[in-house]
Tab-separated table of C-alpha atoms in Angstrom:
chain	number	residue	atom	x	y	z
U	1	UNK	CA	15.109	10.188	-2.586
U	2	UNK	CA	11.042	9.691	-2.230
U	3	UNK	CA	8.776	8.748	-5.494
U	4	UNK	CA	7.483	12.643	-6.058
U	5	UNK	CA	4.776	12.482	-8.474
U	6	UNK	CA	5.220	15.425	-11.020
U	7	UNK	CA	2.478	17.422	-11.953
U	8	UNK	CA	1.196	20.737	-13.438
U	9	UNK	CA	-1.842	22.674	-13.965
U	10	UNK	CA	-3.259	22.307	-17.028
U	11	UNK	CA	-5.941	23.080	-19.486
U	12	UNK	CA	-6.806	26.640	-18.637
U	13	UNK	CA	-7.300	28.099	-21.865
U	14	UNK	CA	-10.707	29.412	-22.769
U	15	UNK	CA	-12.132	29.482	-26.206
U	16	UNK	CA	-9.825	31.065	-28.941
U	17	UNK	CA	-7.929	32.679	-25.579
U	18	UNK	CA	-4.607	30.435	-25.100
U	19	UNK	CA	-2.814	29.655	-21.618
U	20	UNK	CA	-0.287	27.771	-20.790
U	21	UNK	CA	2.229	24.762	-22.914
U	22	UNK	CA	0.170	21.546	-22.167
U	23	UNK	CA	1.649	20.175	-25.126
U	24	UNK	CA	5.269	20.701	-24.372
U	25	UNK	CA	4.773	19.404	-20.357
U	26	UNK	CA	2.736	16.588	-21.082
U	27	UNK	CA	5.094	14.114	-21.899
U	28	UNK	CA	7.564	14.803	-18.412
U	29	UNK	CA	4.444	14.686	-15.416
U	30	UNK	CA	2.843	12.385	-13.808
U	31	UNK	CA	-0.331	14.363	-12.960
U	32	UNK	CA	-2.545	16.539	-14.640
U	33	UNK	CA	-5.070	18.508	-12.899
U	34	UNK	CA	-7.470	20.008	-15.379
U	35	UNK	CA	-9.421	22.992	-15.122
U	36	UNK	CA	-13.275	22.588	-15.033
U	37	UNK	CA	-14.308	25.856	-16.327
U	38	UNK	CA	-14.834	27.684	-13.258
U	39	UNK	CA	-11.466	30.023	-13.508
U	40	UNK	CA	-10.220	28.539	-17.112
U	41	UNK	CA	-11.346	25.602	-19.328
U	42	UNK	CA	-14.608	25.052	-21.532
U	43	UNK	CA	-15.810	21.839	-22.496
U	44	UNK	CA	-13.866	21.645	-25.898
U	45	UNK	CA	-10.981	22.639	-24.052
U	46	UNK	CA	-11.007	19.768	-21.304
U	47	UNK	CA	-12.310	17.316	-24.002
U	48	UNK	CA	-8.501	18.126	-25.673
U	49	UNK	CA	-6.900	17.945	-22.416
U	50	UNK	CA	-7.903	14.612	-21.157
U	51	UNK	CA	-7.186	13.179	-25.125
U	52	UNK	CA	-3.553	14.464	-24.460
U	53	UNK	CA	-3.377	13.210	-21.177
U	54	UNK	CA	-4.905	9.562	-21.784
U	55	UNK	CA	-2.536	9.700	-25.067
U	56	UNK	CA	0.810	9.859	-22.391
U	57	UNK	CA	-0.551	7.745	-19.914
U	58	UNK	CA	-0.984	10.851	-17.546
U	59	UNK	CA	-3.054	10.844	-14.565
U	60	UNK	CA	-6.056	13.251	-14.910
U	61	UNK	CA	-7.038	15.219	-11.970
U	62	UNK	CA	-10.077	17.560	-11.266
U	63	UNK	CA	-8.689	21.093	-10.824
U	64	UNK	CA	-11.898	23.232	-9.205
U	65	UNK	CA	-12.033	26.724	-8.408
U	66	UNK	CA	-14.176	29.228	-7.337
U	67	UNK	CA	-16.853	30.587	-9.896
U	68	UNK	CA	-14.324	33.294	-10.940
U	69	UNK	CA	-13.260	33.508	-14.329
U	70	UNK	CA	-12.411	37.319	-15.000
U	71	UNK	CA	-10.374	36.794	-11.835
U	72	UNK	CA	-8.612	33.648	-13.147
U	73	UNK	CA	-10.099	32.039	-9.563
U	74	UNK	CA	-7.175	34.078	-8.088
U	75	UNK	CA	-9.862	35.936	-5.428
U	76	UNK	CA	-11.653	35.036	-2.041
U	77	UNK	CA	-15.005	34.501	-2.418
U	78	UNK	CA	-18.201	33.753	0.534
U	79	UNK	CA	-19.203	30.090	-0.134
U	80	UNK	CA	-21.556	28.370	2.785
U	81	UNK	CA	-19.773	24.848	3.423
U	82	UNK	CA	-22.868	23.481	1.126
U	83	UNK	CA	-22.208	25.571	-1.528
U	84	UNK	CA	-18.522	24.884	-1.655
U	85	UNK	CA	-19.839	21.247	-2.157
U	86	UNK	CA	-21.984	22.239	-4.699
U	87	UNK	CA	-19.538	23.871	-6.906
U	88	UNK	CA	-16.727	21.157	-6.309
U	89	UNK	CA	-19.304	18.321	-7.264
U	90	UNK	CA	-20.257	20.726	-10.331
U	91	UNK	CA	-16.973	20.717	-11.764
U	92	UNK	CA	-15.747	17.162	-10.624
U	93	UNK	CA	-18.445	15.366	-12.252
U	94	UNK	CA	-18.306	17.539	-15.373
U	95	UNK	CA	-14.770	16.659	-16.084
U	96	UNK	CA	-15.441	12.796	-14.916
U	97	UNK	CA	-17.856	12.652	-17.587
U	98	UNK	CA	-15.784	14.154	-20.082
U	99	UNK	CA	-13.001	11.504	-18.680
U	100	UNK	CA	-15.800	8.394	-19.228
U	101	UNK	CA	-16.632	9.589	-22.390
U	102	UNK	CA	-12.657	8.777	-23.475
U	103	UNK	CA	-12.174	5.792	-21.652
U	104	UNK	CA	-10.827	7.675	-18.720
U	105	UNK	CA	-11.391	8.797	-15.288
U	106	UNK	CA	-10.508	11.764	-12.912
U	107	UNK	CA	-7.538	10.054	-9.989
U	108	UNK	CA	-7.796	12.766	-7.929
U	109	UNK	CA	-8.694	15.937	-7.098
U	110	UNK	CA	-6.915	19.488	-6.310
U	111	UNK	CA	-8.239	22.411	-6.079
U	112	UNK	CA	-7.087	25.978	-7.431
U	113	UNK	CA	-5.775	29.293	-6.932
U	114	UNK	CA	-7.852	31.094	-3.820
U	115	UNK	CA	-9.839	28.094	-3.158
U	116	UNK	CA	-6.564	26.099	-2.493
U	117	UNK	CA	-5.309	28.853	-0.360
U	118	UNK	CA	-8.147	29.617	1.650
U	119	UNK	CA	-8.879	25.911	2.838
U	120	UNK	CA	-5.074	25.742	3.811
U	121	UNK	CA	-5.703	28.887	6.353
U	122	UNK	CA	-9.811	27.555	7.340
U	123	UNK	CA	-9.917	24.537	9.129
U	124	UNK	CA	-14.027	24.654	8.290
U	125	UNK	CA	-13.508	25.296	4.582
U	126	UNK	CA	-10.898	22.262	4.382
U	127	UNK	CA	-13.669	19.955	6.369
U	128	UNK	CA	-15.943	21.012	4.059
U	129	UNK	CA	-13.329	20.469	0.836
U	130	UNK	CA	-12.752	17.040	1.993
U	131	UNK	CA	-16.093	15.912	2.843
U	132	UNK	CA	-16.979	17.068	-1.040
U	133	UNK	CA	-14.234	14.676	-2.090
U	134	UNK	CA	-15.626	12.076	0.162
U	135	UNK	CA	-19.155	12.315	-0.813
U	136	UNK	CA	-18.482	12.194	-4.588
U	137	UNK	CA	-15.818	9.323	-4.433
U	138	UNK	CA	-13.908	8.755	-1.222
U	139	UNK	CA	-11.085	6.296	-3.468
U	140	UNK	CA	-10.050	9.643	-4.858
U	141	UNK	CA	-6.920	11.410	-3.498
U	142	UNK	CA	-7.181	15.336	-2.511
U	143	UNK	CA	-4.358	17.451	-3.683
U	144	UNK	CA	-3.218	20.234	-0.707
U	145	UNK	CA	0.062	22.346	0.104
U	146	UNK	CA	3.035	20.950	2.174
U	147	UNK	CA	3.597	23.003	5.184
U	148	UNK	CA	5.641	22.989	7.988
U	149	UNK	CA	3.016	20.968	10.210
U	150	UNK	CA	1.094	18.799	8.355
U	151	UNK	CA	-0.524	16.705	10.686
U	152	UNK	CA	-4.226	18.501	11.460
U	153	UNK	CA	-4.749	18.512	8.016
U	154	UNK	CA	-3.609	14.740	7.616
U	155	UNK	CA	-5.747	13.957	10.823
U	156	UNK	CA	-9.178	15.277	8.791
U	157	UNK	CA	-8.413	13.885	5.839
U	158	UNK	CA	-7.552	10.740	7.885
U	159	UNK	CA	-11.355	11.402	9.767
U	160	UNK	CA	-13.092	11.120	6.580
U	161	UNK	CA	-11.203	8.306	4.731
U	162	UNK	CA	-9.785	10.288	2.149
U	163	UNK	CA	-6.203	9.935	1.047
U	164	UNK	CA	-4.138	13.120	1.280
U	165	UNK	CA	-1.306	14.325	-1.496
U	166	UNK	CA	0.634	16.848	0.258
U	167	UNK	CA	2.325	19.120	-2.382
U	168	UNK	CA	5.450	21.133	-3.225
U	169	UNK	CA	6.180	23.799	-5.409
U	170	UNK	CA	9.401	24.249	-7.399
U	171	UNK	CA	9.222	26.888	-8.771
U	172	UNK	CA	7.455	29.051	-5.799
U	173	UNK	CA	9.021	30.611	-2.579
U	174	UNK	CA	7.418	30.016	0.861
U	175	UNK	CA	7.004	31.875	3.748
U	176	UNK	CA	7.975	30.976	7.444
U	177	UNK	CA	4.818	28.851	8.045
U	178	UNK	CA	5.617	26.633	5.000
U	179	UNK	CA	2.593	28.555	3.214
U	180	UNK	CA	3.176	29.731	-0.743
U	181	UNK	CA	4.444	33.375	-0.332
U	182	UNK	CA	1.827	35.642	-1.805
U	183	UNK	CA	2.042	36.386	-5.746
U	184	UNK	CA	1.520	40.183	-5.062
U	185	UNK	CA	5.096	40.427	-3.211
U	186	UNK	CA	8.531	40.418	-4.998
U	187	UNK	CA	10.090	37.240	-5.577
U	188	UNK	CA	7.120	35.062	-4.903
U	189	UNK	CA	7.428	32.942	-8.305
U	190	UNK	CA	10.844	32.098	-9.512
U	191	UNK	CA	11.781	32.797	-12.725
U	192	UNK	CA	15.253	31.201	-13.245
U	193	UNK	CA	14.889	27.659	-14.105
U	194	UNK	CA	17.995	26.396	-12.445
U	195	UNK	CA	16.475	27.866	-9.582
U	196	UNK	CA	13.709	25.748	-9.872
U	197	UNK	CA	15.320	22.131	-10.398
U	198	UNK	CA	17.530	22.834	-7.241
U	199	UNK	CA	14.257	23.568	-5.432
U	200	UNK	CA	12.888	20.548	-6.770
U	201	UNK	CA	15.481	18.306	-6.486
U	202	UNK	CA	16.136	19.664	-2.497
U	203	UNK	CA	12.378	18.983	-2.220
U	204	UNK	CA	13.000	15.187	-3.421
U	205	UNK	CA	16.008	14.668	-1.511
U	206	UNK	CA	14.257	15.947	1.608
U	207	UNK	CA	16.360	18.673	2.249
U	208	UNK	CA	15.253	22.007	3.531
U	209	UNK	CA	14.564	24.950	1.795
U	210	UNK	CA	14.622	28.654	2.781
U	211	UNK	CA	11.403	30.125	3.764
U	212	UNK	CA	11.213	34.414	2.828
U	213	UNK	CA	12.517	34.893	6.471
U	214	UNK	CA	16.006	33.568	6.107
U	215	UNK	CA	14.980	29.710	8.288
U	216	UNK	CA	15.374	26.561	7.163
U	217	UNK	CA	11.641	25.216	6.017
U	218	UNK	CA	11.107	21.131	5.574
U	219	UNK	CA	8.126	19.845	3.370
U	220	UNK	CA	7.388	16.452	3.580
U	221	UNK	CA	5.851	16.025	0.077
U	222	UNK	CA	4.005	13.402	-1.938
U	223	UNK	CA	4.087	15.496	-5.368
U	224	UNK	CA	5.479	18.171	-6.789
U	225	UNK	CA	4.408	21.199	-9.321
U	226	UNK	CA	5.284	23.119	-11.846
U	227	UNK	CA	3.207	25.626	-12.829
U	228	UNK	CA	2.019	25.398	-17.082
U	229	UNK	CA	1.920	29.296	-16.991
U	230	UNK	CA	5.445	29.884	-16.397
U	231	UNK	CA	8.002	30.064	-19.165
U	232	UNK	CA	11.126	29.017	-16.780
U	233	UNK	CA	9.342	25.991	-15.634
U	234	UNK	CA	7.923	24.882	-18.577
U	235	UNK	CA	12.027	24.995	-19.736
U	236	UNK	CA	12.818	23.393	-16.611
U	237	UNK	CA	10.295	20.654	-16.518
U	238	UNK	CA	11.967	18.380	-18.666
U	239	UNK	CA	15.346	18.585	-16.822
U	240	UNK	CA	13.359	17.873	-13.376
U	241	UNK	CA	11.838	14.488	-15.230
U	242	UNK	CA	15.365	13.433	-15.963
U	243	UNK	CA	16.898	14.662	-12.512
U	244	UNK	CA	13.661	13.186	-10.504
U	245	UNK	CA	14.223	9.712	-12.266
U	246	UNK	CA	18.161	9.439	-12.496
U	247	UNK	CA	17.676	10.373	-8.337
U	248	UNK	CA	15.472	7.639	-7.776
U	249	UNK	CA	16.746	5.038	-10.094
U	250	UNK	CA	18.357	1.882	-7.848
């Protein structure tokens, strides 16, 4: 059973406009990555997230996203490598400082929603992803999706000197390639939450799970998520903490 680090995104509420149970997951992950008010989060909003975080002794990562909030950063958008850099300094150093400010700092960094997908299917926009990281603090990790093959990205990450975090989802189902199947098709999130502590636990135990096409599909996976916007995983998170830690007690 491998050390998965547990972690959720969180803080993507906007003004008087509520998302997500931060309070109610806090206490079970390991890992928070924060929005940076590019698709969710306002200053106020990641000033109460990091307190909550720092107050459970939770990791705080930057969660960056395309400039996209109607959209929820959930669309492909043209960004020139440099301006991909631009906007993922932008929003690293804005939550950093809001980190400093507490006593804190942001641990790592992953980025969201069509941003996160679109580096995992460009090998340019991932260069330029993890140079970003690289420029603004190479000690900090870069969050990025488990897939079948994960050795081209681990050989750029490796080119730059920037620690990779390969991640799993529980409470998502995959396609063939190991790639998140897309939200627009049927069956794409799970909903049942014993669903999602078998996939996380099979995930742990480095079993394989079924990718949309009926194969067996192996993730090799430093951490784990579970997403703050769905009901059956926020039920289910506290069950994985307990499963996750009686697995890997000695």
């Amino acid at each position: 059973m491998s050390r998965l680090l547990l972690n959720c995104d969180i803080g993507e509420s906007f003004g008087s406009w509520t998302m997500g149970l931060d309070a109610e997951v806090m206490p079970f992950i390991d890992c928070a990555n924060v929005a940076c008010g590019f698709h969710a989060g306002d200053p106020s909003i990641m000033r109460k997230t990091v307190s909550l975080a720092l107050s459970h002794g939770v990791q705080i990562g930057a969660h960056p996203a395309y400039q996209d909030l109607v959209g929820f950063g959930r669309r492909s958008m043209a960004y020139s490598a440099q301006e991909l850099q631009d906007i993922l300094h932008y929003q690293i150093g804005a939550l950093d400082g809001i980190c400093r400010a507490q006593g804190g700092r942001v641990s790592y960094v992953k980025p969201h929603g069509a941003m996160y997908n679109d580096m995992m299917a460009n090998p340019a926009q991932l260069r330029a992803v993890i140079q970003a990281v690289a420029a603004y603090d190479r000690t900090l990790p870069l969050m990025l999706m488990a897939t079948r093959d994960n050795a081209a990205a681990q050989q750029l990450g490796d080119e730059y000197g920037v620690t990779l975090w390969f991640e799993a989802f529980a409470d998502r189902a995959y396609d063939s390639a190991g790639k998140l199947l897309s939200r627009q098709l049927p069956g794409a999130v799970h909903h049942d939450a014993q669903t999602i502590i078998e996939q996380a636990l099979t995930i742990a135990r480095g079993g394989d799970l079924v990718a949309s096409d009926g194969s067996a599909l192996h993730l090799q996976a430093n951490t784990l998520c579970v997403h703050g916007d769905n009901a059956s995983s926020v039920a289910a998170v506290q069950r994985i903490r307990e499963a996750l830690n009686q697995q890997s007690a000695p």
